[in-house]
Amino acid sequence: MRTQITALVWAPDWPDEMHRIADAFHRAHPDISVDVQFMIGNSVEENLKPKVATHNLPDLVSVNPNAYSAELAEQGVLTDLGETVAWNNMLESLKPDWTNRHGKRFGISGGVAATLIYYNKEMFKRAGIAAPPTNFEEFLAACAALKKAGFTPMVWTGAFPNTLANGPFSFGFANSVTARHPHDWKQRIAAGSLDLRNGDAVDIFGRMKLIADKGYLQRGYMNTSYDEGIQLFADGKAAMAFQGTWSSGALMHGKDFSTGVFVPPWNARGKTVVPVVGSETGFAVCDTRNRKAALQFLEFIYGAGFAIQQNKRQNIPPLKQVSGKVVSDPQIGDYVRQVTQAPLTAPPYYSYLPTNTIDLLHPLLQQVLFGKISPRQAALTLDRSIRHEARTENK
């Protein structure tokens, strides 16, 4: 008997590889075929919420390690994966991200997620920058030197605000909010007692607007897509890209230049930087009639099929043991080892913001950069959303 499973996947930079994994799985399991469908828009959650609301669930789905996914597991929408080989092979450091408050293990990470700044070593040298900046003041000085030397300092993808949220927003939050409440900032979000009406929170948005207003970004940055932004850096059209480890396969191999990486210096002078590191978007299995076949596909994604996407993305694998020959850039591995040893870290924004706040944040970032609202208005809007979600428990 033939079974067809549906897979709803977040893979903005590796759709071809996902198809290859599905085809390889079908060859290994001729009785199971996979209908691969891709998420669109700016977040996993905005794709998943309508499916949940209409009980039109895929069999395998991309999910984030956050309260929304944890609640879906609590409701029985997502299957417990604790008995899978993939779960037992996942790095121990990632497992808490994917375990809800009642111990249900609801997903497998796509990788170790960190956002960082990739930089063109030749451009830095020609601009007279001897070493990467270590605080925000030095960062602005480096941007000014690059601009004076005739280079575009940094590429941003304004048409895909997810990247801005993972990069400058998450680092702004880490160094302005997490650093101020290092022991209980997550609990404050859940309780609605986190105060984002102060100057530190305004700075999260203010710094982004400052970088744009000083002309440190590429022309037409608000119309630049995810793929276009990566290509601009890889083609040597900008000196820096604020991106994730998940894109290192493209960003570490630019045309005719050497790429380096450094911790985004979103810290004030004299303050220790708080790096952003956590779990990438991963996969879950929905409790559908095809659950057994979907679990087989999940095991294949993290088993025999893993090298297919890994060698395209060259990210940091989420697994203790990896099947097949995989490629990772040693600079990226060194970076992740460095930041995970920092005294304080924070995960990417999608791990801790309520799902409705995530959806609100993306256009909020664009409105600030377009000059439609001020950084203070953005901080107040973010504050109201988090407090509202805590009251309604609509996470």
Coordinates of C-alpha atoms in Angstrom, one line a residue:
M1 CA 0.0 0.0 0.0
R2 CA 1.4 3.4 -1.0
T3 CA 1.5 6.3 1.5
Q4 CA 1.9 9.9 0.7
I5 CA 3.0 12.3 3.5
T6 CA 3.0 16.1 3.4
A7 CA 6.0 18.1 4.6
L8 CA 5.6 21.8 5.2
V9 CA 9.1 23.2 5.3
W10 CA 10.9 26.4 6.2
A11 CA 13.9 26.3 3.8
P12 CA 14.4 29.8 2.3
D13 CA 18.0 29.0 1.2
W14 CA 17.9 25.2 0.6
P15 CA 14.7 24.2 -1.3
D16 CA 16.5 22.1 -3.9
E17 CA 18.2 20.1 -1.1
M18 CA 14.9 19.4 0.6
H19 CA 13.5 18.0 -2.6
R20 CA 16.7 15.8 -3.0
I21 CA 16.2 14.5 0.6
A22 CA 12.6 13.6 -0.2
D23 CA 13.6 11.9 -3.4
A24 CA 16.3 9.9 -1.7
F25 CA 13.9 8.9 1.0
H26 CA 11.4 7.7 -1.6
R27 CA 14.1 5.6 -3.3
A28 CA 14.9 4.0 0.1
H29 CA 11.2 3.6 1.0
P30 CA 9.3 3.1 -2.4
D31 CA 6.0 2.7 -0.5
I32 CA 6.2 6.3 0.9
S33 CA 6.3 9.4 -1.2
V34 CA 6.7 13.0 0.2
D35 CA 4.8 16.0 -1.0
V36 CA 7.2 18.8 -0.1
Q37 CA 5.5 22.2 0.4
F38 CA 7.4 25.3 1.4
M39 CA 6.5 28.0 3.9
I40 CA 6.3 31.6 2.6
G41 CA 6.3 35.0 4.3
N42 CA 8.5 36.0 7.3
S43 CA 8.0 33.3 9.9
V44 CA 7.2 29.7 10.6
E45 CA 4.4 30.6 12.9
E46 CA 2.4 32.6 10.4
N47 CA 2.4 29.5 8.2
L48 CA 1.5 27.1 10.9
K49 CA -1.3 28.9 12.7
P50 CA -3.9 28.7 9.9
K51 CA -3.1 24.9 9.5
V52 CA -3.7 24.4 13.2
A53 CA -6.9 26.5 13.2
T54 CA -8.4 24.6 10.3
H55 CA -7.2 21.1 11.4
N56 CA -5.4 20.9 8.1
L57 CA -2.1 19.6 9.5
P58 CA 0.9 18.4 7.5
D59 CA 2.5 15.2 8.6
L60 CA 6.0 16.7 9.1
V61 CA 6.5 20.4 9.7
S62 CA 9.1 23.0 10.5
V63 CA 8.8 24.5 14.0
N64 CA 10.7 26.8 16.3
P65 CA 11.8 26.0 19.8
N66 CA 9.4 28.4 21.5
A67 CA 6.3 28.5 23.7
Y68 CA 3.9 28.2 20.7
S69 CA 5.4 24.9 19.6
A70 CA 5.6 23.7 23.2
E71 CA 1.9 24.4 23.6
L72 CA 1.1 22.5 20.4
A73 CA 2.9 19.5 21.9
E74 CA 0.8 19.9 25.1
Q75 CA -2.4 19.9 23.0
G76 CA -1.3 16.7 21.2
V77 CA -0.9 18.4 17.9
L78 CA 2.8 17.5 17.8
T79 CA 4.1 14.0 18.5
D80 CA 6.6 13.3 21.3
L81 CA 9.9 12.5 19.6
G82 CA 11.7 11.2 22.7
E83 CA 12.0 7.6 21.4
T84 CA 13.5 8.5 18.1
V85 CA 17.1 8.0 17.1
A86 CA 17.2 11.6 16.0
W87 CA 16.3 12.9 19.5
N88 CA 18.8 10.6 21.2
N89 CA 21.5 11.8 18.7
M90 CA 20.7 15.5 19.2
L91 CA 23.3 17.5 21.2
E92 CA 22.4 17.5 24.9
S93 CA 22.8 21.3 25.0
L94 CA 19.9 21.7 22.5
K95 CA 17.4 19.3 24.1
P96 CA 16.0 21.8 26.7
D97 CA 15.0 24.1 23.9
W98 CA 12.8 21.3 22.5
T99 CA 11.2 20.0 25.7
N100 CA 8.0 21.6 27.1
R101 CA 7.2 22.2 30.7
H102 CA 5.7 18.7 31.1
G103 CA 8.6 16.9 29.5
K104 CA 7.2 16.4 26.0
R105 CA 10.0 16.4 23.4
F106 CA 8.4 18.2 20.4
G107 CA 11.1 18.8 17.8
I108 CA 14.6 18.2 16.5
S109 CA 16.8 21.3 15.9
G110 CA 18.0 22.1 12.4
G111 CA 21.4 23.1 13.8
V112 CA 23.1 25.3 16.3
A113 CA 21.9 28.8 15.6
A114 CA 24.1 31.9 16.0
T115 CA 24.0 35.3 14.3
L116 CA 27.3 36.9 13.5
I117 CA 28.9 39.4 11.2
Y118 CA 30.7 38.1 8.1
Y119 CA 33.3 40.5 6.8
N120 CA 35.4 41.0 3.7
K121 CA 39.0 40.9 4.9
E122 CA 40.4 42.7 1.9
M123 CA 38.0 45.6 2.3
F124 CA 38.8 46.0 5.9
K125 CA 42.5 46.0 5.1
R126 CA 42.1 48.6 2.4
A127 CA 40.0 50.8 4.7
G128 CA 42.8 50.7 7.3
I129 CA 40.8 48.6 9.8
A130 CA 43.4 46.6 11.7
A131 CA 41.0 44.4 13.7
P132 CA 37.3 43.8 13.9
P133 CA 35.4 46.2 16.2
T134 CA 34.7 45.1 19.8
N135 CA 32.0 47.6 20.8
F136 CA 29.3 49.6 19.1
E137 CA 31.3 52.8 19.0
E138 CA 34.2 51.0 17.3
F139 CA 31.6 49.4 14.9
L140 CA 30.4 52.8 13.8
A141 CA 34.0 54.0 13.3
A142 CA 34.7 50.9 11.1
C143 CA 31.6 51.7 9.0
A144 CA 32.7 55.3 8.6
A145 CA 36.2 54.1 7.5
L146 CA 34.7 51.6 5.0
K147 CA 32.4 54.3 3.6
K148 CA 35.3 56.8 3.2
A149 CA 37.3 54.1 1.4
G150 CA 34.5 53.8 -1.1
F151 CA 32.9 50.6 0.1
T152 CA 29.3 49.8 1.2
P153 CA 29.8 48.9 4.9
M154 CA 27.0 46.5 5.4
V155 CA 24.2 44.7 3.5
W156 CA 20.7 44.4 5.1
T157 CA 17.7 42.5 3.7
G158 CA 14.8 45.0 4.4
A159 CA 12.4 43.0 2.2
F160 CA 13.0 39.9 4.5
P161 CA 12.8 41.3 8.0
N162 CA 13.3 37.9 9.5
T163 CA 17.0 38.4 9.0
L164 CA 16.9 41.8 10.7
A165 CA 15.1 40.2 13.6
N166 CA 17.7 37.4 13.9
G167 CA 20.6 39.9 13.5
P168 CA 20.5 43.5 14.8
F169 CA 17.2 43.1 16.8
S170 CA 18.2 39.9 18.6
F171 CA 21.7 41.4 19.4
G172 CA 20.0 44.6 20.5
F173 CA 17.7 42.7 22.8
A174 CA 20.5 40.5 24.2
N175 CA 22.7 43.5 25.0
S176 CA 20.0 45.9 26.2
V177 CA 17.4 43.6 27.9
T178 CA 19.0 40.2 28.6
A179 CA 22.1 41.9 30.0
R180 CA 19.9 44.0 32.4
H181 CA 17.9 41.0 33.6
P182 CA 20.4 38.1 33.2
H183 CA 18.6 35.7 35.6
D184 CA 14.9 36.2 34.9
W185 CA 14.4 37.9 31.6
K186 CA 12.4 35.0 30.1
Q187 CA 10.2 34.7 33.2
R188 CA 9.5 38.5 32.9
I189 CA 8.4 38.0 29.3
A190 CA 6.1 35.1 30.3
A191 CA 4.7 37.2 33.2
G192 CA 4.3 40.4 31.2
S193 CA 6.5 42.2 33.7
L194 CA 9.4 43.1 31.3
D195 CA 9.6 46.9 30.9
L196 CA 10.6 47.9 27.4
R197 CA 9.5 51.5 27.8
N198 CA 13.0 52.7 28.7
G199 CA 16.0 54.1 26.8
D200 CA 17.8 50.7 26.6
A201 CA 14.8 49.2 24.7
V202 CA 14.5 52.2 22.5
D203 CA 18.2 51.7 21.6
I204 CA 17.4 48.3 20.0
F205 CA 15.5 50.1 17.2
G206 CA 17.5 53.3 17.4
R207 CA 20.8 51.7 16.5
M208 CA 19.2 50.0 13.5
K209 CA 17.9 53.4 12.3
L210 CA 21.2 55.1 13.0
I211 CA 23.1 52.6 10.8
A212 CA 20.6 53.3 8.0
D213 CA 20.6 57.1 8.4
K214 CA 24.4 57.3 8.3
G215 CA 24.3 55.7 4.9
Y216 CA 26.1 52.5 5.9
L217 CA 23.8 50.2 4.0
Q218 CA 23.5 49.3 0.3
R219 CA 21.3 51.3 -2.0
G220 CA 17.7 50.0 -2.0
Y221 CA 18.3 47.9 1.2
M222 CA 14.5 48.0 2.0
N223 CA 13.8 46.2 -1.3
T224 CA 16.6 43.6 -0.9
S225 CA 15.5 40.0 -0.4
Y226 CA 17.2 37.2 1.5
D227 CA 18.9 35.7 -1.5
E228 CA 19.8 39.0 -2.9
G229 CA 21.5 40.1 0.3
I230 CA 23.6 37.0 0.5
Q231 CA 24.6 37.4 -3.2
L232 CA 25.6 41.1 -2.7
F233 CA 28.1 40.1 0.0
A234 CA 29.3 37.0 -1.9
D235 CA 29.9 39.2 -5.0
G236 CA 32.0 41.6 -3.0
K237 CA 29.5 44.5 -3.1
A238 CA 29.5 45.1 0.6
A239 CA 32.0 44.7 3.4
M240 CA 29.8 43.1 6.0
A241 CA 26.7 40.9 6.3
F242 CA 24.8 40.4 9.6
Q243 CA 23.6 36.9 9.1
G244 CA 23.3 33.4 10.6
T245 CA 25.5 30.4 10.8
W246 CA 22.8 28.7 8.7
S247 CA 24.0 30.7 5.6
S248 CA 27.7 30.1 6.1
G249 CA 27.9 27.9 3.0
A250 CA 27.3 30.9 0.7
L251 CA 28.8 33.6 2.8
M252 CA 32.2 32.0 3.6
H253 CA 33.0 31.5 -0.1
G254 CA 32.8 34.9 -1.7
K255 CA 34.3 35.7 -5.1
D256 CA 37.9 36.6 -5.0
F257 CA 38.1 37.5 -1.3
S258 CA 38.6 36.0 2.1
T259 CA 35.8 36.0 4.6
G260 CA 36.2 36.5 8.3
V261 CA 33.7 36.5 11.1
F262 CA 33.3 38.3 14.4
V263 CA 30.8 38.8 17.3
P264 CA 28.5 41.7 16.4
P265 CA 29.7 44.4 18.9
W266 CA 26.3 45.6 20.0
N267 CA 27.8 46.2 23.5
A268 CA 28.7 49.6 24.9
R269 CA 32.4 50.4 25.5
G270 CA 33.5 48.7 28.7
K271 CA 30.5 46.2 28.7
T272 CA 30.9 42.5 27.9
V273 CA 29.1 41.6 24.7
V274 CA 26.1 39.2 25.0
P275 CA 26.2 36.9 22.0
V276 CA 23.1 35.3 20.3
V277 CA 23.2 31.5 20.1
G278 CA 20.5 28.8 20.4
S279 CA 18.6 26.3 18.3
E280 CA 17.8 26.7 14.6
T281 CA 14.3 26.1 13.3
G282 CA 13.8 22.4 13.3
F283 CA 11.3 19.6 12.4
A284 CA 8.4 18.1 14.2
V285 CA 5.9 15.4 13.4
C286 CA 2.1 16.1 13.7
D287 CA -0.2 13.5 15.2
T288 CA -1.9 12.6 11.9
R289 CA -2.9 9.2 10.4
N290 CA 0.5 9.2 8.6
R291 CA 2.4 9.7 11.8
K292 CA 4.4 6.5 11.5
A293 CA 5.6 7.3 7.9
A294 CA 6.4 10.9 8.9
L295 CA 8.6 9.6 11.8
Q296 CA 10.5 7.5 9.3
F297 CA 11.0 10.6 7.1
L298 CA 12.2 12.5 10.2
E299 CA 14.7 9.8 11.0
F300 CA 16.0 9.9 7.4
I301 CA 16.4 13.7 7.4
Y302 CA 18.7 13.4 10.4
G303 CA 20.3 10.2 9.3
A304 CA 21.2 9.2 5.7
G305 CA 19.8 12.4 4.3
F306 CA 21.5 14.8 6.6
A307 CA 24.6 15.4 4.6
I308 CA 22.5 16.6 1.6
Q309 CA 21.4 19.8 3.3
Q310 CA 24.5 20.1 5.5
N311 CA 26.9 20.3 2.6
K312 CA 24.9 23.1 1.0
R313 CA 24.4 25.1 4.2
Q314 CA 27.6 24.3 6.1
N315 CA 26.0 25.2 9.4
I316 CA 26.8 23.7 12.7
P317 CA 25.1 20.2 12.9
P318 CA 22.7 19.6 15.9
L319 CA 23.8 16.0 16.1
K320 CA 26.4 14.1 18.2
Q321 CA 27.1 11.7 15.3
V322 CA 26.6 12.6 11.7
S323 CA 26.0 10.1 8.9
G324 CA 28.1 10.5 5.8
K325 CA 30.8 13.0 4.9
V326 CA 29.8 16.6 5.8
V327 CA 31.4 20.0 5.2
S328 CA 31.6 22.7 7.9
D329 CA 33.7 25.8 7.9
P330 CA 36.3 25.7 10.7
Q331 CA 35.9 29.5 11.3
I332 CA 32.2 28.9 12.0
G333 CA 32.9 26.0 14.3
D334 CA 35.4 28.1 16.2
Y335 CA 33.0 31.0 16.4
V336 CA 30.2 28.9 17.9
R337 CA 32.7 27.3 20.4
Q338 CA 33.8 30.8 21.4
V339 CA 30.3 32.3 22.0
T340 CA 28.9 29.3 23.8
Q341 CA 31.5 29.9 26.4
A342 CA 30.5 33.5 27.0
P343 CA 29.3 34.3 30.6
L344 CA 25.8 35.3 29.3
T345 CA 24.1 34.4 26.0
A346 CA 20.6 34.9 24.5
P347 CA 18.8 32.8 21.9
P348 CA 17.4 34.2 18.6
Y349 CA 14.2 36.2 19.0
Y350 CA 11.9 33.4 17.7
S351 CA 12.7 31.4 20.7
Y352 CA 11.4 33.8 23.4
L353 CA 8.9 36.3 21.9
P354 CA 5.2 35.2 21.9
T355 CA 4.1 34.1 18.4
N356 CA 1.8 37.1 17.8
T357 CA 4.6 39.4 18.9
I358 CA 6.9 37.8 16.3
D359 CA 4.4 38.5 13.6
L360 CA 4.1 42.1 14.9
L361 CA 7.9 42.6 15.0
H362 CA 8.7 42.0 11.4
P363 CA 6.6 45.0 10.0
L364 CA 7.6 47.0 13.0
L365 CA 11.3 46.8 12.0
Q366 CA 10.4 47.8 8.5
Q367 CA 8.3 50.8 9.7
V368 CA 11.2 52.1 11.8
L369 CA 13.6 51.8 8.9
F370 CA 11.1 53.5 6.5
G371 CA 10.8 56.3 9.1
K372 CA 7.1 55.8 9.6
I373 CA 7.4 55.3 13.3
S374 CA 10.1 56.3 15.8
P375 CA 12.3 53.9 17.7
R376 CA 10.5 55.0 20.9
Q377 CA 7.1 54.2 19.3
A378 CA 8.4 50.8 18.2
A379 CA 9.7 50.0 21.7
L380 CA 6.3 51.0 23.2
T381 CA 4.4 48.8 20.7
L382 CA 6.7 45.9 21.4
D383 CA 6.2 46.4 25.2
R384 CA 2.4 46.5 24.8
S385 CA 2.3 43.3 22.7
I386 CA 4.4 41.3 25.1
R387 CA 2.3 42.4 28.1
H388 CA -0.9 41.7 26.2
E389 CA 0.2 38.2 25.2
A390 CA 1.2 37.4 28.8
R391 CA -2.3 38.4 30.0
T392 CA -4.1 36.4 27.3
E393 CA -1.6 33.5 27.4
N394 CA -1.8 33.5 23.6
K395 CA 1.8 32.5 23.1

